[in-house]
Amino acid sequence: MVVKNDNASPAYINVSSSTKVSNTSVESSAEQIRAKQITEYLATLDGSPDAFEKYEVQAYRLLHPDLVVESEGGKEIRLDAFITLVRENYIANGCIAEVQAIQHNQDDTITVTIKNYLPGEEGDVTRQLIHFADDGRIVRVEGEDTSNKHKFGSMLDRVAALPTEVEVVAK
């Protein structure tokens, strides 16, 4: 049996001339590993008091030292600043990230649909495009399209406006 990619539809792989099988059941092991790593990484953002201890291990394992998180208007956040933002604002305020979907794209990127719960909000959904370095770690994160760049940037701005860890502890 010859397996070839049916470029007409990114959701399917052509297994024979008459049979199609969903990509999700025939994902490469690399895709499965990436999906598992991303899911485990985001699962650490569970709003718990020990979330940063869990997050930090996953972050340094999965995020490339040259990470760029791009939000609206081309604003870029580098690795250390991003981890600080997550620790001091996102985690300190009990924010939660919930993975809703992971889609493998033909250009070796992944689109992750995430619902972020911030204090006083019902949750907002963004579709984030994730790029990988040659070593398999995440090197760039951005909104999937113009609308999601705006939503992702808005969510990052609202997280940055939350009280820092020091301010939360002092309350």
GROMACS .gro file of C-alpha atoms in nm:
model
  171
    1MET     CA    1   0.000   0.000   0.000
    2VAL     CA    2   0.132   0.343  -0.093
    3VAL     CA    3   0.041   0.638   0.126
    4LYS     CA    4   0.058   0.976  -0.043
    5ASN     CA    5  -0.066   1.315   0.064
    6ASP     CA    6  -0.382   1.430  -0.111
    7ASN     CA    7  -0.300   1.801  -0.134
    8ALA     CA    8  -0.656   1.883  -0.230
    9SER     CA    9  -0.764   1.845   0.131
   10PRO     CA   10  -0.530   1.898   0.429
   11ALA     CA   11  -0.767   1.693   0.646
   12TYR     CA   12  -0.712   1.367   0.458
   13ILE     CA   13  -0.439   1.138   0.332
   14ASN     CA   14  -0.508   0.936   0.017
   15VAL     CA   15  -0.441   0.571   0.106
   16SER     CA   16  -0.554   0.417  -0.222
   17SER     CA   17  -0.743   0.532  -0.526
   18SER     CA   18  -1.076   0.467  -0.355
   19THR     CA   19  -1.014   0.493   0.021
   20LYS     CA   20  -0.952   0.801   0.234
   21VAL     CA   21  -0.854   0.796   0.601
   22SER     CA   22  -0.871   1.092   0.834
   23ASN     CA   23  -0.532   1.253   0.909
   24THR     CA   24  -0.610   1.230   1.280
   25SER     CA   25  -0.592   0.851   1.267
   26VAL     CA   26  -0.278   0.841   1.049
   27GLU     CA   27  -0.082   1.129   1.202
   28SER     CA   28   0.291   1.093   1.194
   29SER     CA   29   0.455   1.024   1.525
   30ALA     CA   30   0.611   1.374   1.510
   31GLU     CA   31   0.264   1.529   1.486
   32GLN     CA   32   0.140   1.317   1.774
   33ILE     CA   33   0.439   1.418   1.986
   34ARG     CA   34   0.388   1.789   1.908
   35ALA     CA   35   0.017   1.771   1.989
   36LYS     CA   36   0.091   1.593   2.318
   37GLN     CA   37   0.362   1.845   2.413
   38ILE     CA   38   0.139   2.143   2.338
   39THR     CA   39  -0.152   1.988   2.528
   40GLU     CA   40   0.067   1.912   2.831
   41TYR     CA   41   0.223   2.261   2.819
   42LEU     CA   42  -0.114   2.439   2.812
   43ALA     CA   43  -0.263   2.201   3.070
   44THR     CA   44  -0.021   2.347   3.327
   45LEU     CA   45  -0.211   2.677   3.299
   46ASP     CA   46  -0.492   2.538   3.512
   47GLY     CA   47  -0.541   2.821   3.761
   48SER     CA   48  -0.390   2.620   4.048
   49PRO     CA   49  -0.152   2.772   4.307
   50ASP     CA   50   0.135   2.547   4.187
   51ALA     CA   51   0.074   2.617   3.817
   52PHE     CA   52   0.405   2.800   3.766
   53GLU     CA   53   0.611   2.509   3.899
   54LYS     CA   54   0.442   2.284   3.642
   55TYR     CA   55   0.447   2.550   3.369
   56GLU     CA   56   0.813   2.641   3.402
   57VAL     CA   57   0.933   2.284   3.340
   58GLN     CA   58   0.715   2.254   3.029
   59ALA     CA   59   0.799   2.603   2.903
   60TYR     CA   60   1.176   2.557   2.905
   61ARG     CA   61   1.140   2.215   2.745
   62LEU     CA   62   0.903   2.327   2.467
   63LEU     CA   63   0.982   2.695   2.399
   64HIS     CA   64   1.290   2.780   2.192
   65PRO     CA   65   1.535   3.039   2.337
   66ASP     CA   66   1.462   3.258   2.031
   67LEU     CA   67   1.085   3.247   2.089
   68VAL     CA   68   0.883   3.539   1.953
   69VAL     CA   69   0.519   3.581   2.056
   70GLU     CA   70   0.365   3.829   1.815
   71SER     CA   71   0.050   4.019   1.893
   72GLU     CA   72  -0.146   4.287   1.715
   73GLY     CA   73   0.048   4.556   1.536
   74GLY     CA   74   0.363   4.345   1.513
   75LYS     CA   75   0.438   4.385   1.884
   76GLU     CA   76   0.678   4.106   1.985
   77ILE     CA   77   0.737   3.942   2.321
   78ARG     CA   78   1.058   3.740   2.366
   79LEU     CA   79   1.100   3.424   2.575
   80ASP     CA   80   1.202   3.572   2.912
   81ALA     CA   81   0.943   3.850   2.895
   82PHE     CA   82   0.674   3.598   2.793
   83ILE     CA   83   0.755   3.363   3.082
   84THR     CA   84   0.753   3.663   3.320
   85LEU     CA   85   0.413   3.772   3.185
   86VAL     CA   86   0.274   3.422   3.232
   87ARG     CA   87   0.418   3.389   3.585
   88GLU     CA   88   0.349   3.735   3.722
   89ASN     CA   89   0.016   3.814   3.557
   90TYR     CA   90  -0.153   3.509   3.402
   91ILE     CA   91  -0.079   3.244   3.667
   92ALA     CA   92  -0.082   3.483   3.965
   93ASN     CA   93  -0.441   3.575   3.880
   94GLY     CA   94  -0.561   3.216   3.839
   95CYS     CA   95  -0.609   3.238   3.462
   96ILE     CA   96  -0.680   2.914   3.276
   97ALA     CA   97  -0.596   2.800   2.921
   98GLU     CA   98  -0.820   2.531   2.773
   99VAL     CA   99  -0.718   2.359   2.448
  100GLN     CA  100  -1.019   2.322   2.222
  101ALA     CA  101  -0.851   2.194   1.904
  102ILE     CA  102  -0.513   2.125   1.747
  103GLN     CA  103  -0.478   2.127   1.370
  104HIS     CA  104  -0.163   2.021   1.184
  105ASN     CA  105  -0.103   2.239   0.879
  106GLN     CA  106   0.074   2.140   0.558
  107ASP     CA  107   0.346   2.402   0.610
  108ASP     CA  108   0.468   2.225   0.928
  109THR     CA  109   0.290   2.470   1.158
  110ILE     CA  110   0.014   2.390   1.402
  111THR     CA  111  -0.300   2.592   1.468
  112VAL     CA  112  -0.416   2.565   1.828
  113THR     CA  113  -0.759   2.685   1.932
  114ILE     CA  114  -0.741   2.799   2.295
  115LYS     CA  115  -1.006   2.935   2.528
  116ASN     CA  116  -0.845   3.162   2.789
  117TYR     CA  117  -1.031   3.236   3.110
  118LEU     CA  118  -0.922   3.563   3.272
  119PRO     CA  119  -1.068   3.700   3.598
  120GLY     CA  120  -1.419   3.835   3.548
  121GLU     CA  121  -1.443   3.708   3.191
  122GLU     CA  122  -1.635   3.416   3.042
  123GLY     CA  123  -1.340   3.311   2.830
  124ASP     CA  124  -1.222   3.417   2.490
  125VAL     CA  125  -1.121   3.188   2.208
  126THR     CA  126  -0.818   3.251   1.990
  127ARG     CA  127  -0.664   3.049   1.710
  128GLN     CA  128  -0.288   3.066   1.743
  129LEU     CA  129  -0.044   2.968   1.469
  130ILE     CA  130   0.262   2.793   1.610
  131HIS     CA  131   0.592   2.768   1.421
  132PHE     CA  132   0.870   2.527   1.511
  133ALA     CA  133   1.249   2.554   1.499
  134ASP     CA  134   1.463   2.277   1.351
  135ASP     CA  135   1.503   2.126   1.698
  136GLY     CA  136   1.123   2.083   1.728
  137ARG     CA  137   1.069   2.356   1.988
  138ILE     CA  138   0.824   2.642   1.945
  139VAL     CA  139   0.999   2.945   1.797
  140ARG     CA  140   0.704   3.169   1.702
  141VAL     CA  141   0.342   3.213   1.813
  142GLU     CA  142   0.098   3.451   1.646
  143GLY     CA  143  -0.270   3.488   1.576
  144GLU     CA  144  -0.376   3.268   1.285
  145ASP     CA  145  -0.517   3.558   1.079
  146THR     CA  146  -0.591   3.931   1.115
  147SER     CA  147  -0.895   3.873   1.335
  148ASN     CA  148  -0.710   3.630   1.562
  149LYS     CA  149  -0.402   3.856   1.577
  150HIS     CA  150  -0.633   4.126   1.714
  151LYS     CA  151  -0.804   3.887   1.960
  152PHE     CA  152  -0.471   3.732   2.069
  153GLY     CA  153  -0.313   4.077   2.111
  154SER     CA  154  -0.615   4.200   2.305
  155MET     CA  155  -0.597   3.898   2.536
  156LEU     CA  156  -0.223   3.954   2.594
  157ASP     CA  157  -0.287   4.323   2.669
  158ARG     CA  158  -0.560   4.230   2.921
  159VAL     CA  159  -0.324   3.980   3.087
  160ALA     CA  160  -0.050   4.246   3.106
  161ALA     CA  161  -0.301   4.482   3.274
  162LEU     CA  162  -0.378   4.228   3.549
  163PRO     CA  163  -0.211   4.277   3.889
  164THR     CA  164   0.137   4.127   3.907
  165GLU     CA  165   0.226   3.838   4.137
  166VAL     CA  166   0.359   4.084   4.397
  167GLU     CA  167   0.036   4.288   4.388
  168VAL     CA  168  -0.180   3.974   4.414
  169VAL     CA  169   0.015   3.842   4.714
  170ALA     CA  170  -0.001   4.182   4.886
  171LYS     CA  171  -0.384   4.187   4.875
   0.00000   0.00000   0.00000
